[in-house]
Amino acid sequence: MSWFALLDCDTQTPWVQDAIEDILERRPRACVPRGSILLETGLSPDARPQTLISYKRDGSTPSSFSLMSTPHGSVVLVIAQGDVVVHEVVERGREARTDTLQVTISWDVRNQAGRIVVARPESEHVLIRHFTMTHAPLLSDLAALARPQGLTEIDPDVIFVALSTEIEAVGPMPTLSPSVPIETAQGVRLAASLRQGDVVRSANGKLIPVLHTVKREVPSLGSFRPVRLRAPYFGLTQDIVVSRHQRLLVSGPEVEYLFGREDVLIPASTLASGYAGHFEPAPRFVTYHQLLLPHHDAVRTPEAALESLYIGRMRRDKTLLEESILRHLPRALLPEHHRAGYQVLRSFEAITLAEARAA
């Protein structure tokens, strides 16, 4: 089933899959033995404590759930089911400053396993803490988290809450929509059609084998919100849709003049409010694809270049690897990536470059 409930906190629009309503009608005490809660939030600029989301139900078997962010950088999870209480603290630290946090809480009661992951969507910074989870939450309690009324309270800075019946992957995420064209040895192919062993063309024109392809369905909100990059800006010959964290590799005389470098990287999010791009209307969930290459290269879409999946030295981090979209691959077959040291442009710098190239 995967994603079964979603709350867009900006519009206060809840959605719960029809099948869930049918299950709750027939089995009000139905449980979810395996699943995930994904929450993305902005952090308080004045460093106040935030109760990001809380839920409390009284009765013969009371249940409560709360997720808090503290001023000193901790994320605190408390789950109570009757007399059984889970209390976990993830220390982010003051040095891990960020405007946005993504928190994933997952459980698999058959294996008595629980997990909380705190990530910064704009970086590779991921903190993982495992705990024991012996009681499956009620489906009705989980569905209530996507309906912020009565028993559920949500902080105004929360961006979205999503619920899944799967252990959702964390770490590096795919960022290309299925229809993004990629140059290969056999001509232009769509990102969704590429497979392990295909050969793609890198930004410098070399042909490179694809080690693996990955894809993931995610809510089309927050850090996953799709951006339409418009042709002919930055060499694009057609519009493409990517995740807001996809980055373009851009070169040319304007780049050298403005930044003193041969190449720079531009996050799609920095172009989403101008004439070079805009946020793309999308259904509740979108599927993104990406390519894992032997080295951290950019791949060519006609007349432009897009950054491929960067995994750093994840093969050495067994804990993160087991929670990632690459968890089914042998560690020995994964590459180690090194950043090329490109300057990543901020929003005003990307706009300045777009204007210079359009002039």
XYZ file of C-alpha atoms in Angstrom:
359
model
C 0.000 0.000 0.000
C 2.869 2.395 0.844
C 1.629 5.997 1.291
C -1.879 6.029 2.741
C -2.301 9.477 4.311
C -0.945 12.972 3.721
C -1.428 16.392 5.255
C -0.379 19.532 3.376
C 0.002 21.925 6.313
C 0.141 24.985 4.071
C -3.404 24.439 2.810
C -4.537 22.340 5.795
C -5.705 19.755 3.263
C -5.815 16.200 4.655
C -5.982 13.108 2.473
C -6.553 9.519 3.608
C -6.725 6.685 1.113
C -10.234 5.339 0.536
C -9.105 1.820 1.423
C -8.180 3.042 4.907
C -11.692 4.337 5.511
C -13.072 0.940 4.454
C -10.710 -0.903 6.811
C -11.612 1.345 9.746
C -15.322 0.777 9.140
C -14.889 -3.002 9.254
C -12.076 -3.183 11.844
C -11.902 -0.117 14.111
C -9.029 -1.697 16.098
C -6.908 -2.540 13.031
C -3.165 -2.128 13.615
C -0.242 -1.189 11.380
C 2.592 -3.608 12.234
C 5.041 -1.985 9.828
C 5.180 1.582 8.602
C 6.595 5.097 8.711
C 5.666 8.648 9.639
C 7.485 11.293 7.592
C 7.355 14.886 8.780
C 9.077 17.932 7.347
C 9.229 21.173 9.268
C 10.765 24.601 9.387
C 12.549 25.488 12.615
C 11.712 28.423 14.829
C 13.934 31.423 13.946
C 13.874 32.564 17.583
C 15.076 29.152 18.849
C 11.910 28.422 20.817
C 10.963 24.855 21.735
C 8.477 23.389 19.273
C 5.985 20.592 19.725
C 5.966 19.687 16.055
C 3.091 17.232 16.284
C 1.178 15.697 19.180
C -1.730 13.290 19.522
C -3.483 11.974 22.623
C -6.385 9.555 22.956
C -7.827 8.564 26.320
C -9.805 5.432 27.138
C -9.193 1.917 28.393
C -5.999 1.701 26.318
C -4.793 5.310 26.037
C -2.390 6.269 23.269
C -0.224 9.329 22.670
C 2.430 10.475 20.242
C 4.595 13.595 20.312
C 7.591 14.901 18.418
C 9.440 17.934 19.762
C 12.381 20.104 18.697
C 14.327 21.850 21.472
C 16.352 25.093 21.317
C 19.632 23.264 21.959
C 19.189 21.104 18.877
C 17.521 17.913 20.123
C 14.605 16.071 18.567
C 12.504 14.235 21.157
C 10.095 11.404 20.308
C 7.579 10.013 22.828
C 5.175 7.193 21.922
C 2.885 5.802 24.631
C 0.593 2.812 24.121
C -1.068 1.828 27.377
C 1.764 1.245 29.861
C 4.410 0.887 27.140
C 6.391 4.078 26.514
C 9.074 4.810 23.915
C 11.191 7.872 24.693
C 14.034 8.685 22.289
C 16.258 11.751 21.924
C 18.356 12.567 18.844
C 20.983 15.233 19.499
C 21.505 17.385 16.419
C 23.796 19.842 18.157
C 23.827 23.597 17.752
C 26.435 23.390 15.015
C 24.026 21.485 12.751
C 22.148 24.658 11.833
C 19.418 24.388 9.252
C 16.143 26.024 8.315
C 14.394 22.734 7.550
C 14.327 19.317 9.202
C 12.965 16.049 7.894
C 12.100 13.439 10.524
C 11.214 9.836 9.674
C 9.857 7.482 12.349
C 9.584 3.851 11.271
C 8.680 0.583 12.968
C 8.480 -3.150 12.334
C 6.930 -4.818 15.383
C 7.488 -8.332 14.033
C 11.188 -7.665 14.562
C 10.520 -5.410 17.586
C 12.400 -2.678 15.724
C 11.902 1.070 15.656
C 13.905 3.879 14.083
C 13.980 7.667 14.116
C 15.953 9.528 11.454
C 16.655 13.258 11.523
C 17.928 14.742 8.259
C 18.695 18.096 6.718
C 17.201 17.911 3.203
C 19.716 20.365 1.725
C 22.740 18.291 2.828
C 23.960 14.734 3.430
C 23.605 15.236 7.198
C 21.617 12.251 8.580
C 21.278 11.063 12.187
C 19.808 7.610 12.892
C 18.721 6.140 16.205
C 17.250 2.667 16.647
C 14.973 1.576 19.476
C 12.711 -1.299 20.519
C 9.100 -1.177 19.316
C 6.900 -4.016 20.566
C 3.361 -2.707 20.033
C 1.844 -1.856 16.654
C 0.027 1.509 16.501
C -3.665 1.559 15.707
C -4.527 2.535 12.148
C -7.094 5.009 13.502
C -4.432 6.738 15.620
C -2.109 7.085 12.637
C -4.859 8.390 10.357
C -5.647 11.023 12.997
C -2.143 12.461 12.581
C -3.144 13.570 9.073
C -6.318 15.208 10.387
C -5.272 18.074 12.651
C -8.504 18.454 14.565
C -9.591 17.401 18.024
C -6.932 14.944 19.214
C -4.077 16.165 16.996
C -2.101 19.410 17.241
C 0.536 20.522 14.715
C 3.021 23.396 14.947
C 2.492 26.144 12.327
C 6.060 25.599 11.034
C 5.358 21.984 9.983
C 5.272 21.683 6.178
C 3.735 18.230 5.706
C 3.022 14.929 7.427
C 2.898 11.682 5.433
C 2.112 8.113 6.512
C 3.249 4.890 4.871
C 2.973 1.143 5.376
C 6.635 0.737 4.390
C 9.961 1.404 6.090
C 10.709 4.531 4.083
C 14.280 4.999 2.851
C 16.440 7.881 4.059
C 19.676 9.446 2.853
C 20.462 10.430 -0.762
C 17.289 10.769 -2.825
C 16.553 10.624 -6.583
C 15.661 13.972 -8.145
C 14.774 13.495 -11.827
C 11.215 13.192 -13.110
C 10.607 10.145 -15.356
C 10.501 12.286 -18.523
C 13.889 14.009 -18.170
C 15.889 13.279 -21.369
C 19.398 11.888 -20.858
C 22.055 11.536 -23.559
C 23.295 7.955 -23.974
C 25.535 6.084 -26.386
C 22.382 5.139 -28.334
C 20.868 8.630 -28.351
C 18.527 10.459 -26.007
C 16.578 8.293 -23.540
C 14.122 9.171 -20.787
C 15.397 8.872 -17.214
C 12.728 6.290 -16.334
C 13.887 3.977 -19.148
C 17.548 3.758 -18.130
C 18.863 0.582 -16.534
C 22.029 -0.811 -14.995
C 24.647 -1.263 -17.723
C 23.378 1.517 -19.969
C 26.010 4.048 -21.039
C 25.330 7.772 -20.558
C 27.253 10.862 -21.623
C 28.849 12.998 -18.921
C 29.165 16.785 -18.938
C 32.658 16.569 -20.471
C 31.421 14.307 -23.273
C 32.789 10.992 -21.962
C 30.642 7.863 -21.985
C 30.067 6.374 -18.527
C 28.339 3.122 -17.503
C 25.342 3.266 -15.179
C 26.068 1.182 -12.057
C 22.526 1.296 -10.726
C 19.286 3.195 -11.197
C 17.068 4.206 -8.300
C 13.557 5.562 -7.993
C 11.260 6.552 -5.169
C 7.703 7.777 -4.767
C 7.451 10.694 -2.335
C 4.976 13.436 -1.362
C 5.124 16.341 -3.813
C 5.595 18.820 -0.962
C 8.427 20.550 0.871
C 11.846 19.285 -0.134
C 10.270 16.972 -2.712
C 8.314 19.713 -4.466
C 8.918 19.524 -8.233
C 10.395 22.438 -10.167
C 9.979 23.060 -13.897
C 13.211 24.421 -15.386
C 12.402 26.361 -18.517
C 14.093 26.335 -21.887
C 16.126 28.030 -23.246
C 17.720 29.133 -19.957
C 21.023 27.469 -19.011
C 21.216 25.659 -22.337
C 18.006 23.648 -21.993
C 16.397 22.786 -25.314
C 13.135 21.773 -23.614
C 11.523 22.224 -20.219
C 12.400 19.590 -17.639
C 10.859 18.781 -14.256
C 13.128 17.899 -11.345
C 13.114 17.885 -7.558
C 13.956 21.214 -5.959
C 17.303 19.791 -4.769
C 18.450 18.713 -8.243
C 21.475 20.766 -9.320
C 22.562 21.909 -12.778
C 26.207 22.122 -13.749
C 26.679 25.374 -15.655
C 29.748 26.769 -17.434
C 30.527 29.551 -19.897
C 32.072 33.024 -20.084
C 29.398 34.539 -17.809
C 30.274 31.996 -15.111
C 33.976 32.817 -15.336
C 33.307 36.565 -15.330
C 30.891 36.570 -12.378
C 32.373 33.853 -10.176
C 35.947 33.290 -11.375
C 35.293 29.589 -11.965
C 34.871 27.381 -15.005
C 31.784 25.607 -13.636
C 29.192 26.182 -10.909
C 26.232 24.228 -9.558
C 22.741 25.734 -9.413
C 20.055 24.090 -7.219
C 16.695 24.023 -8.993
C 15.081 25.611 -5.929
C 17.033 28.848 -6.506
C 15.356 29.247 -9.912
C 11.812 28.374 -8.861
C 10.602 31.944 -8.373
C 11.812 33.538 -11.599
C 11.532 33.326 -15.342
C 14.063 30.453 -15.537
C 11.844 28.121 -13.510
C 8.779 27.730 -11.350
C 7.266 25.225 -8.971
C 5.317 22.650 -10.936
C 1.732 21.713 -10.017
C 1.753 18.008 -9.175
C -0.445 15.218 -7.810
C -0.120 14.294 -4.125
C 2.842 12.012 -4.815
C 5.590 12.072 -7.431
C 8.158 9.497 -8.525
C 11.757 10.569 -9.017
C 14.587 8.658 -10.710
C 18.362 8.992 -10.566
C 21.556 7.361 -11.827
C 24.417 6.004 -9.737
C 27.694 6.341 -11.638
C 31.252 5.149 -10.825
C 32.246 8.746 -10.075
C 30.212 11.751 -9.058
C 29.578 13.147 -12.530
C 26.999 15.328 -14.189
C 25.090 13.714 -17.051
C 24.028 15.492 -20.196
C 20.492 16.338 -21.044
C 20.522 17.983 -24.506
C 22.725 21.101 -24.220
C 22.715 21.091 -20.382
C 24.158 18.980 -17.536
C 22.474 17.548 -14.413
C 24.214 16.255 -11.290
C 23.939 12.481 -10.786
C 23.334 10.721 -7.452
C 26.003 11.529 -4.875
C 26.550 8.913 -2.137
C 29.935 9.957 -0.764
C 31.455 7.164 1.335
C 28.124 5.634 2.279
C 29.477 2.135 1.639
C 31.541 2.603 4.829
C 28.478 3.570 6.876
C 26.652 0.280 7.323
C 23.834 1.842 9.360
C 22.989 4.503 6.785
C 23.384 2.101 3.872
C 20.877 -0.332 5.398
C 18.302 2.481 5.694
C 18.873 3.955 2.216
C 17.432 3.369 -1.259
C 20.597 1.336 -1.964
C 20.048 -1.086 0.936
C 19.496 -4.093 -1.335
C 22.882 -3.693 -3.074
C 26.115 -5.351 -1.896
C 28.428 -2.871 -0.211
C 31.409 -4.166 -2.176
C 29.781 -3.094 -5.456
C 29.147 0.499 -4.430
C 31.540 3.291 -5.446
C 32.985 6.010 -3.241
C 32.207 9.506 -4.457
C 34.280 12.627 -3.945
C 32.875 16.118 -4.401
C 34.374 17.983 -7.349
C 34.543 21.229 -5.357
C 32.154 23.214 -7.535
C 30.746 26.409 -6.080
C 27.039 26.038 -5.308
C 25.219 29.257 -6.143
C 22.813 30.916 -3.761
C 19.478 32.209 -4.959
C 20.537 35.772 -5.784
C 23.692 34.505 -7.532
C 21.662 32.077 -9.682
C 19.262 34.866 -10.650
C 22.162 37.170 -11.509
C 23.675 34.477 -13.731
C 20.334 33.787 -15.430
C 19.933 37.491 -16.193
C 23.505 37.750 -17.519
C 23.022 34.786 -19.841
C 19.659 36.088 -21.045
C 21.062 39.540 -21.853
